[in-house]
Short mmCIF file of the N, C-alpha and C atoms (twelve columns), coordinates in Angstrom:
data_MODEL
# 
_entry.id   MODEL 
# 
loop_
_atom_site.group_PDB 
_atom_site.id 
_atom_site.type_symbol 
_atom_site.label_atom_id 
_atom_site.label_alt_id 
_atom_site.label_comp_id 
_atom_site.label_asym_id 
_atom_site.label_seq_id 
_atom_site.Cartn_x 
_atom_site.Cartn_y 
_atom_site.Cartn_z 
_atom_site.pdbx_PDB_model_num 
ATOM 1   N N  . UNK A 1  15.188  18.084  -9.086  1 
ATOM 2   C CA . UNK A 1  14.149  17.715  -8.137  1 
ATOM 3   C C  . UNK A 1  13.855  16.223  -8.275  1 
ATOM 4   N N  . UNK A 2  14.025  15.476  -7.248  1 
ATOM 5   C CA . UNK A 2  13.379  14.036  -7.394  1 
ATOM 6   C C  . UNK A 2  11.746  13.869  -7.743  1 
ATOM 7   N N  . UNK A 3  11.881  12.885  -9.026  1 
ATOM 8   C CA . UNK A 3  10.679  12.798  -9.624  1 
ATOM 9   C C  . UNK A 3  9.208   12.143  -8.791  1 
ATOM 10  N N  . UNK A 4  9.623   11.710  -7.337  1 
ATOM 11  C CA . UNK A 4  8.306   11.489  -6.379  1 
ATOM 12  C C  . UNK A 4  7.960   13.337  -5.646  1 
ATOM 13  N N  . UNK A 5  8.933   14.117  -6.143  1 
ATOM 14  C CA . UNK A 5  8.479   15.232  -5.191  1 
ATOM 15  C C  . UNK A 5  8.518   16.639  -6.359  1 
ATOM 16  N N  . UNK A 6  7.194   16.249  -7.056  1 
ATOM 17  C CA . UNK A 6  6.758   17.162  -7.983  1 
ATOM 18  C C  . UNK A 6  5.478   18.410  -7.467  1 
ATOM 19  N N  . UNK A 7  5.366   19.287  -8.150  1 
ATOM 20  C CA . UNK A 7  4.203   19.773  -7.616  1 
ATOM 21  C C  . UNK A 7  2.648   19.031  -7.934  1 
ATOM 22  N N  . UNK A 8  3.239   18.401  -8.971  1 
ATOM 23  C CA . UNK A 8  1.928   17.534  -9.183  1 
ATOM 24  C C  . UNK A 8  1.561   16.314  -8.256  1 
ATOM 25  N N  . UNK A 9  2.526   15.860  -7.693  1 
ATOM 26  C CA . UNK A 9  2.878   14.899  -6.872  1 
ATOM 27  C C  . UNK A 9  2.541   15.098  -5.539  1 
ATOM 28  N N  . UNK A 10 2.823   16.332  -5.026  1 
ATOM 29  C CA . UNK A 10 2.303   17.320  -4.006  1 
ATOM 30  C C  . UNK A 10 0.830   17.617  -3.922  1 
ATOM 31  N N  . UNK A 11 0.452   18.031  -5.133  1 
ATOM 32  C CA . UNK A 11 -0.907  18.195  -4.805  1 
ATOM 33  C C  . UNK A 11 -1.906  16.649  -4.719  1 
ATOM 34  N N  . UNK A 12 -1.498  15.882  -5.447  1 
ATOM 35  C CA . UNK A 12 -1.752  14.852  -5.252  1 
ATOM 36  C C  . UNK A 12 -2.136  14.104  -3.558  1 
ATOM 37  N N  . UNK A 13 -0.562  14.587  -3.119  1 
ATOM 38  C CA . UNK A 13 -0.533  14.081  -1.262  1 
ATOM 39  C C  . UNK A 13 -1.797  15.174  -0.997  1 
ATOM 40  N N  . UNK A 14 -1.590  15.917  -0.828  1 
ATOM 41  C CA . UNK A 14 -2.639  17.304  -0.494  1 
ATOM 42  C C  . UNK A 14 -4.130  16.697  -0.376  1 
ATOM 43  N N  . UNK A 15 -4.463  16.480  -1.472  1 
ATOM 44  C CA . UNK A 15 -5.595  15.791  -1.986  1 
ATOM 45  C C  . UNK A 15 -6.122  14.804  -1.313  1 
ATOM 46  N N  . UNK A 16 -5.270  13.841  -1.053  1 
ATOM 47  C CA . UNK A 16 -5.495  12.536  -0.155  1 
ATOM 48  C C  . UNK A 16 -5.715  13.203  1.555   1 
ATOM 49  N N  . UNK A 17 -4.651  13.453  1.808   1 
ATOM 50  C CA . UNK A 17 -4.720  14.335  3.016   1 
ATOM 51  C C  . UNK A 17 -6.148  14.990  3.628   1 
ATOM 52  N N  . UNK A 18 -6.835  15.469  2.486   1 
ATOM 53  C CA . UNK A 18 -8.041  16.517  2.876   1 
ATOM 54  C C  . UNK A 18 -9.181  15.475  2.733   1 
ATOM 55  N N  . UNK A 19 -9.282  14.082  2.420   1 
ATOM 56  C CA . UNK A 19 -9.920  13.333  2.200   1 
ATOM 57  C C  . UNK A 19 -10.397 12.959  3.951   1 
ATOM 58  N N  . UNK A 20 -12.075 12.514  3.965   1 
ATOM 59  C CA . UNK A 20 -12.115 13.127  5.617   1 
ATOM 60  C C  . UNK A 20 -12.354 11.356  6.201   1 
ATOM 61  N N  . UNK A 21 -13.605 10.529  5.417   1 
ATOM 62  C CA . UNK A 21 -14.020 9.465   5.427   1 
ATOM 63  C C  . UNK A 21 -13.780 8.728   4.194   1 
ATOM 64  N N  . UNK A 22 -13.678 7.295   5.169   1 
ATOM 65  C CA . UNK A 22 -13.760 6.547   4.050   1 
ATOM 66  C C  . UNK A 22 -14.242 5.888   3.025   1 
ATOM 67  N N  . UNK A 23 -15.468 7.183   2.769   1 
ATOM 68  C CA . UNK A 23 -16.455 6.698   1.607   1 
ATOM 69  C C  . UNK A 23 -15.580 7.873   0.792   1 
ATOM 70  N N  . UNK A 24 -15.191 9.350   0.837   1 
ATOM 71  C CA . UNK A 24 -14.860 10.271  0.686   1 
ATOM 72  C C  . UNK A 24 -13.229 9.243   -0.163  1 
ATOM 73  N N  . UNK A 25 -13.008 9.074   0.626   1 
ATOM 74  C CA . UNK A 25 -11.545 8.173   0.127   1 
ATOM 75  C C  . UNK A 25 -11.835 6.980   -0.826  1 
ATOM 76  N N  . UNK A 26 -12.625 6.311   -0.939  1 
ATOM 77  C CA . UNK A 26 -13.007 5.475   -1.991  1 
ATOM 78  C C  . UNK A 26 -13.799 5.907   -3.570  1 
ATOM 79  N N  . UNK A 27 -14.588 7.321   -2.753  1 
ATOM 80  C CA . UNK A 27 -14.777 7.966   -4.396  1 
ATOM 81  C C  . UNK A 27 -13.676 8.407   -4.586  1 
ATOM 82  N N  . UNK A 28 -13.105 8.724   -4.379  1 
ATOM 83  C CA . UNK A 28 -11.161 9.830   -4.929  1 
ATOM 84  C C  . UNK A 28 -10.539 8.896   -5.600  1 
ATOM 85  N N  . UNK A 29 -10.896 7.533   -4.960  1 
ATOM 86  C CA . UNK A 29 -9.536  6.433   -5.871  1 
ATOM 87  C C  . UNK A 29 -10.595 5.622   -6.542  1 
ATOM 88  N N  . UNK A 30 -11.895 5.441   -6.624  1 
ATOM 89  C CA . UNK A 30 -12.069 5.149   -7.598  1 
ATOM 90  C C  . UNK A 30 -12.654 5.898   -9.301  1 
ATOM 91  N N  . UNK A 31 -12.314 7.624   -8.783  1 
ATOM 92  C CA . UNK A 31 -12.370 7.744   -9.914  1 
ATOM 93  C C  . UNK A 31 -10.953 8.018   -10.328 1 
ATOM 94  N N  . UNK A 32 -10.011 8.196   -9.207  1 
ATOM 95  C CA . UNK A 32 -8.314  8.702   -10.255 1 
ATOM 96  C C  . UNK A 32 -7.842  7.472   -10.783 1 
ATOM 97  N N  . UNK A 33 -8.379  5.804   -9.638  1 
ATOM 98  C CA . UNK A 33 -7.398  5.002   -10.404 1 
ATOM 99  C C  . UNK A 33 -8.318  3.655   -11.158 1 
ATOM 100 N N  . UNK A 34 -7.757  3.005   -11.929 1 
ATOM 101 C CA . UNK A 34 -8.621  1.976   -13.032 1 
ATOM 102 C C  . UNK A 34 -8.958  1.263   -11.501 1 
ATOM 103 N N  . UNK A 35 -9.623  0.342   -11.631 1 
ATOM 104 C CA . UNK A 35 -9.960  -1.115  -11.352 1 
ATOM 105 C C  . UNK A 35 -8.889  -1.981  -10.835 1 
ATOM 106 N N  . UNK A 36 -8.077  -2.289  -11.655 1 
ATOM 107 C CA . UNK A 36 -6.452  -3.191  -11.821 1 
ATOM 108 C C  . UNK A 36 -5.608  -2.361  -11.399 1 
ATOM 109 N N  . UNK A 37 -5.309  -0.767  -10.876 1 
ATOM 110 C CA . UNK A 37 -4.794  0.182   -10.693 1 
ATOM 111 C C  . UNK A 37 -5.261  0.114   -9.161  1 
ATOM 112 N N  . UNK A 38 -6.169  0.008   -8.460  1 
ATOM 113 C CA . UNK A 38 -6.499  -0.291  -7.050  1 
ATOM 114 C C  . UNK A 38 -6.597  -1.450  -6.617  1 
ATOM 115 N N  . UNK A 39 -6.504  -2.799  -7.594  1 
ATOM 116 C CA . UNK A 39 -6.414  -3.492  -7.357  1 
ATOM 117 C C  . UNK A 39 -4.956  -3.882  -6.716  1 
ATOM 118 N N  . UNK A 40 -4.582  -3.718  -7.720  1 
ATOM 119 C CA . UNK A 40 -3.379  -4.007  -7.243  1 
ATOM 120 C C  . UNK A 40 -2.184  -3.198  -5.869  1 
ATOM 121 N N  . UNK A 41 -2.448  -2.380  -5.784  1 
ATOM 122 C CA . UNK A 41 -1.851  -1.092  -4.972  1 
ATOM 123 C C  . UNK A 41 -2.890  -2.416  -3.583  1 
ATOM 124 N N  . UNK A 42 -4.093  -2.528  -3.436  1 
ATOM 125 C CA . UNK A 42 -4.342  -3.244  -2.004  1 
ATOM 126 C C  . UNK A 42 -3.796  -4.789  -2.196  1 
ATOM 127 N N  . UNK A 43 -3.390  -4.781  -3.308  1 
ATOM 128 C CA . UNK A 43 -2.710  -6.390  -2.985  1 
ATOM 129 C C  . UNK A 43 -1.241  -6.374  -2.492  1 
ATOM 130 N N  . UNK A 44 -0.796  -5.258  -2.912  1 
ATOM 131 C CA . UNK A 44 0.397   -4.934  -2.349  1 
ATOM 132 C C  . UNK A 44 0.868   -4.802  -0.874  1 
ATOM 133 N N  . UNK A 45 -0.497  -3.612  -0.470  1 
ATOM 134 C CA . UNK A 45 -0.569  -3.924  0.650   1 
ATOM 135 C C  . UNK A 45 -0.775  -4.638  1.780   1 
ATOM 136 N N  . UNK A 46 -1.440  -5.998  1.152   1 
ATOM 137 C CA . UNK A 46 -2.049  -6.837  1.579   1 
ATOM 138 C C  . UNK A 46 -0.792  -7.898  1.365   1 
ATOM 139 N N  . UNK A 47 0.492   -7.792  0.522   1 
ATOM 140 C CA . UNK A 47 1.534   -8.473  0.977   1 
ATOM 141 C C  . UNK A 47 1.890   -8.261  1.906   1 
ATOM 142 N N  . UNK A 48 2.534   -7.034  2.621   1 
ATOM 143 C CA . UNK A 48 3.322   -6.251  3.228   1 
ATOM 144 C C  . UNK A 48 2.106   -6.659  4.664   1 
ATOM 145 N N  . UNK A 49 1.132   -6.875  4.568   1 
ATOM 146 C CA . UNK A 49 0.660   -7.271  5.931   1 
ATOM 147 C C  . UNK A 49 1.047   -8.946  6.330   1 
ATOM 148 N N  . UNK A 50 1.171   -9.531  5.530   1 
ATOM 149 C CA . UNK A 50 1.287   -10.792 5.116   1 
ATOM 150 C C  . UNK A 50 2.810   -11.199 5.275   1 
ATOM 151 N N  . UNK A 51 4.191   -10.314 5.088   1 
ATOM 152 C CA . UNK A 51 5.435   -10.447 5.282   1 
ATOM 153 C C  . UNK A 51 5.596   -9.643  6.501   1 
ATOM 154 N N  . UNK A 52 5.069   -8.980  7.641   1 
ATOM 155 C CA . UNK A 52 4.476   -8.920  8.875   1 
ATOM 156 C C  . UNK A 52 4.359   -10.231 9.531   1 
ATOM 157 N N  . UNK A 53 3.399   -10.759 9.103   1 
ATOM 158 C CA . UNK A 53 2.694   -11.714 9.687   1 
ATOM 159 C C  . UNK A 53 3.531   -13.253 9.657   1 
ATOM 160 N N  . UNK A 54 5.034   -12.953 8.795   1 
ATOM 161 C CA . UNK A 54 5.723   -14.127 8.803   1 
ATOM 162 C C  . UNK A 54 5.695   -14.903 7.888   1 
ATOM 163 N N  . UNK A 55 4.309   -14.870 6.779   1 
ATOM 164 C CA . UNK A 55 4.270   -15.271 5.833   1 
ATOM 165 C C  . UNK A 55 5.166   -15.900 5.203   1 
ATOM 166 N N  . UNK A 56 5.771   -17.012 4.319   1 
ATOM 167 C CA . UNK A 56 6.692   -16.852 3.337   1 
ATOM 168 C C  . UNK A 56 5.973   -16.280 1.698   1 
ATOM 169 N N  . UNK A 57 6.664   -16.573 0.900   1 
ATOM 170 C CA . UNK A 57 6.467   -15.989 -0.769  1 
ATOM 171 C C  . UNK A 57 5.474   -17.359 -1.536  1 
ATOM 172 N N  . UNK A 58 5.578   -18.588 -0.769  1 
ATOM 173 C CA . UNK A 58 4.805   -19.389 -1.179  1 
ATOM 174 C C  . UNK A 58 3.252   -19.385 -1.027  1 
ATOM 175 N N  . UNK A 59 3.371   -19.330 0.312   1 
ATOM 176 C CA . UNK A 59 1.775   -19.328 1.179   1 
ATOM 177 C C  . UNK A 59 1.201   -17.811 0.658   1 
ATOM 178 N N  . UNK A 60 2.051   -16.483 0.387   1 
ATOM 179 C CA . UNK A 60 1.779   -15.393 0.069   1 
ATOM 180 C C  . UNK A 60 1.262   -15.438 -1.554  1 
ATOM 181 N N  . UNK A 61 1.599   -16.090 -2.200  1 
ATOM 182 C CA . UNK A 61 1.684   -16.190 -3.959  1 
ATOM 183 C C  . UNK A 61 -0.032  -17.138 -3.674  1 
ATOM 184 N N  . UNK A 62 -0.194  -17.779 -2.881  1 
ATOM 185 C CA . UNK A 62 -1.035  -18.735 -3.269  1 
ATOM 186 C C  . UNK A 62 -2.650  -18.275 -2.554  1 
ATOM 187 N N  . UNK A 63 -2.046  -17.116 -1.417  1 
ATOM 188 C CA . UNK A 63 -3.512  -16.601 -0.601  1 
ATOM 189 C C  . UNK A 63 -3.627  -15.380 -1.602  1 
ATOM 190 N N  . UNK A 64 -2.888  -14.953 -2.471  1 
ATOM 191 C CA . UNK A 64 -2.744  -12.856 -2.852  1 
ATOM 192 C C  . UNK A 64 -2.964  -13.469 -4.635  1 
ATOM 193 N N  . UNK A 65 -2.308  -14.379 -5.096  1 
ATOM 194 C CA . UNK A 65 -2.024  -14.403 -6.421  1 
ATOM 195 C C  . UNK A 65 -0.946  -13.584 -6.907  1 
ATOM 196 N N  . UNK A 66 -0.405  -12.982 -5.916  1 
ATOM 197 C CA . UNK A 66 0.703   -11.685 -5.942  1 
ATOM 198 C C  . UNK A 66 2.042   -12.493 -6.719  1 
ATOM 199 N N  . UNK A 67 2.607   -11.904 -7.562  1 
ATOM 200 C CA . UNK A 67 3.857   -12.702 -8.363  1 
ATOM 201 C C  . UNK A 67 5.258   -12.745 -7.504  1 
ATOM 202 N N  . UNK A 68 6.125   -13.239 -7.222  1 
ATOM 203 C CA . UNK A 68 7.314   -13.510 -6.424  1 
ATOM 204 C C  . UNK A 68 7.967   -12.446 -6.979  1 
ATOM 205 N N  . UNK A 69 8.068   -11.374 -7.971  1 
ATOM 206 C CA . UNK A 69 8.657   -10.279 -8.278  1 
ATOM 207 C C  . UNK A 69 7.878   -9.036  -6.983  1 
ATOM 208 N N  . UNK A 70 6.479   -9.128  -6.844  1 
ATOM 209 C CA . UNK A 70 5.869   -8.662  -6.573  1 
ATOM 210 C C  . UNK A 70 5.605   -8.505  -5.139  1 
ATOM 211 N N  . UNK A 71 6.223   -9.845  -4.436  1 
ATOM 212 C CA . UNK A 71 6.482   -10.194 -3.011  1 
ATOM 213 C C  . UNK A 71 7.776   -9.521  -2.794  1 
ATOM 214 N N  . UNK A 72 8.759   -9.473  -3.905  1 
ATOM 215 C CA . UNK A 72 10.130  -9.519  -3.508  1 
ATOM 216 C C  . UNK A 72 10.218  -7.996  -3.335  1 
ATOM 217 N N  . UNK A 73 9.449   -7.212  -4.083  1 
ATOM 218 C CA . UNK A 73 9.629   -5.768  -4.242  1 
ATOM 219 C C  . UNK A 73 9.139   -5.099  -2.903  1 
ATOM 220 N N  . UNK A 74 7.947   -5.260  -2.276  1 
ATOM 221 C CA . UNK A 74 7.373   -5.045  -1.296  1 
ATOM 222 C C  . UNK A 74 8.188   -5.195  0.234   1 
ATOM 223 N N  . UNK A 75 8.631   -6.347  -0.272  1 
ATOM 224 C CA . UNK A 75 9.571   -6.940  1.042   1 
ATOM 225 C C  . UNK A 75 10.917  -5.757  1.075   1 
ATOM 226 N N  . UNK A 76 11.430  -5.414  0.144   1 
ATOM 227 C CA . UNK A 76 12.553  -4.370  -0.348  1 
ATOM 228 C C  . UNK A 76 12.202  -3.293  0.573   1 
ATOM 229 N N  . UNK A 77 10.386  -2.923  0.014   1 
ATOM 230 C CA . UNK A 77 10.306  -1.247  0.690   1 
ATOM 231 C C  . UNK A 77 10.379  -1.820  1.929   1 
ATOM 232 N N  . UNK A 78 9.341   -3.038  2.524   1 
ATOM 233 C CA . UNK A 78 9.474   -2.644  4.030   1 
ATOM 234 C C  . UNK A 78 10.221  -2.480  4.766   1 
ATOM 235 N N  . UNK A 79 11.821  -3.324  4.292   1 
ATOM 236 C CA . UNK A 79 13.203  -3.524  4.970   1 
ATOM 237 C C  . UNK A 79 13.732  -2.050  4.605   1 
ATOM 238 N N  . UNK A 80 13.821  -1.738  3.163   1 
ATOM 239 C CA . UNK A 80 14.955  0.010   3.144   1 
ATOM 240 C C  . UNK A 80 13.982  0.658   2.590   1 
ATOM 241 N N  . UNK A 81 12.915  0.853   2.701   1 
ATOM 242 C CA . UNK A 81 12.068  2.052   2.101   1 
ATOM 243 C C  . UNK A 81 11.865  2.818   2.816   1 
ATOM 244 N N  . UNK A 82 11.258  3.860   2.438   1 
ATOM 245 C CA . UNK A 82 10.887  5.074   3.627   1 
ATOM 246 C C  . UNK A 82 10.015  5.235   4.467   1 
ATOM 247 N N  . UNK A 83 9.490   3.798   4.659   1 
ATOM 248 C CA . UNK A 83 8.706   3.638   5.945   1 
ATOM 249 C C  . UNK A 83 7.443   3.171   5.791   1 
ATOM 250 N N  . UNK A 84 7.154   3.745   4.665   1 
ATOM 251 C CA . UNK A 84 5.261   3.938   4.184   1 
ATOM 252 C C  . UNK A 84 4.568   2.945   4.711   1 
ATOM 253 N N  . UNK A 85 5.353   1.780   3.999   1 
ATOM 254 C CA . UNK A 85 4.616   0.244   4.369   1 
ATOM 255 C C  . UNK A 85 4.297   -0.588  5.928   1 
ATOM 256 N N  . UNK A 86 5.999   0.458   6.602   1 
ATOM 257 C CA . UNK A 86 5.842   -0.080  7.695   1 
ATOM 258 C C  . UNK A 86 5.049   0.544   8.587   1 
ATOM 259 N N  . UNK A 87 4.467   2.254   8.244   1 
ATOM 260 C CA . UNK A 87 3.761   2.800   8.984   1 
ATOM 261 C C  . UNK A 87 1.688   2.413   9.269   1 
ATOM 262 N N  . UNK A 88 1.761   1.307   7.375   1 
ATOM 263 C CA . UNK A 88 0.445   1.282   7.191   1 
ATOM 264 C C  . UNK A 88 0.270   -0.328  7.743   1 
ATOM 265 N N  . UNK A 89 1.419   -1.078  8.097   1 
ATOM 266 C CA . UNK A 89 1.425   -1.849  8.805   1 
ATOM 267 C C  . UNK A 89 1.021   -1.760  10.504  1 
ATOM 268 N N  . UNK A 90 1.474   -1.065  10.630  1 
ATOM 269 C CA . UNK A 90 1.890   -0.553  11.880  1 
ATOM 270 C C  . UNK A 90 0.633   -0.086  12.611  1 
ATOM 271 N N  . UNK A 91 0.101   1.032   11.911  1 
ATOM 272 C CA . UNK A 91 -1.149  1.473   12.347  1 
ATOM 273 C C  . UNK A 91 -2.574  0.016   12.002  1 
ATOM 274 N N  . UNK A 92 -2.463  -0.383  10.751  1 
ATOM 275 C CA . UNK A 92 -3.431  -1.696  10.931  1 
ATOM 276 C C  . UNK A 92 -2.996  -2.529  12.413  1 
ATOM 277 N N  . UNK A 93 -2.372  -2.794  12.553  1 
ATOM 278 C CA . UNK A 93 -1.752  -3.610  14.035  1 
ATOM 279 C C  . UNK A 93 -3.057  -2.877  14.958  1 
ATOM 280 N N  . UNK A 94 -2.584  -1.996  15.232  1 
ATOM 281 C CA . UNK A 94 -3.105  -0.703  16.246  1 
ATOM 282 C C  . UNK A 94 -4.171  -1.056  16.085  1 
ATOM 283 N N  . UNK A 95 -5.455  -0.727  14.785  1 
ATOM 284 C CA . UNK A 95 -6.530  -0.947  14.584  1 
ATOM 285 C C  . UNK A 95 -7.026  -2.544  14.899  1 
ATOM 286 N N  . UNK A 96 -6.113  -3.480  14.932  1 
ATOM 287 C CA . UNK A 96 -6.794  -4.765  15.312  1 
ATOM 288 C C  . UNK A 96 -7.477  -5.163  13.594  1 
ATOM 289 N N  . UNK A 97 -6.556  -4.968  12.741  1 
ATOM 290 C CA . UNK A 97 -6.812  -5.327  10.971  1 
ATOM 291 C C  . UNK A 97 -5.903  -6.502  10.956  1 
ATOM 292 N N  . UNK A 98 -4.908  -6.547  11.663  1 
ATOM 293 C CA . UNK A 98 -3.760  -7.606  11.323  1 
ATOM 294 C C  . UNK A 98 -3.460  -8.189  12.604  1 
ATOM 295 N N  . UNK A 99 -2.844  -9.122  12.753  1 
ATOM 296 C CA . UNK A 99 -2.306  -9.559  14.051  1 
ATOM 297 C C  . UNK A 99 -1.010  -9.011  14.505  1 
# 
């Protein structure tokens, strides 16, 4: 079984899923994940809006503090990953969050 598709992993999605608002969604992650553990997961995302937006790794390193390992990895999922990034891109667009 691939180690992203566990039952623990599952219930996990589940979990998020049944989450209704986004106060509801901010107690869930801030008690499953640290501080530096959500921190970082929205800086990530906050690349991936940012390599959208045309950004390069310079102007990105210097608005995020995000490390050029950290740009480079992100940039990876959005080009061959399974979408995630480009879907949470995608829908911010929609919402009028990003340009």
């Amino acid at each position: 079984m691939n180690a992203l598709h566990t039952s623990e992993i599952q219930a996990l999605y589940r979990a998020i899923l049944d989450l209704k608002t986004e106060e509801e969604c901010a107690a869930f992650f801030e008690d499953i994940c640290t501080i530096k553990e959500l921190q970082d997961i929205a800086q990530r995302l906050e690349v991936a809006f940012m390599l959208h937006e045309g950004k390069n790794y310079q102007e990105i390193c210097a608005l995020t503090g995000a490390s050029t390992a950290t740009i480079s990895r992100v940039k990876k999922c959005l080009v061959y990953g399974s979408g995630g990034y480009r879907k949470a891109v995608a829908d911010a667009e929609n919402r009028g969050d990003i340009q």
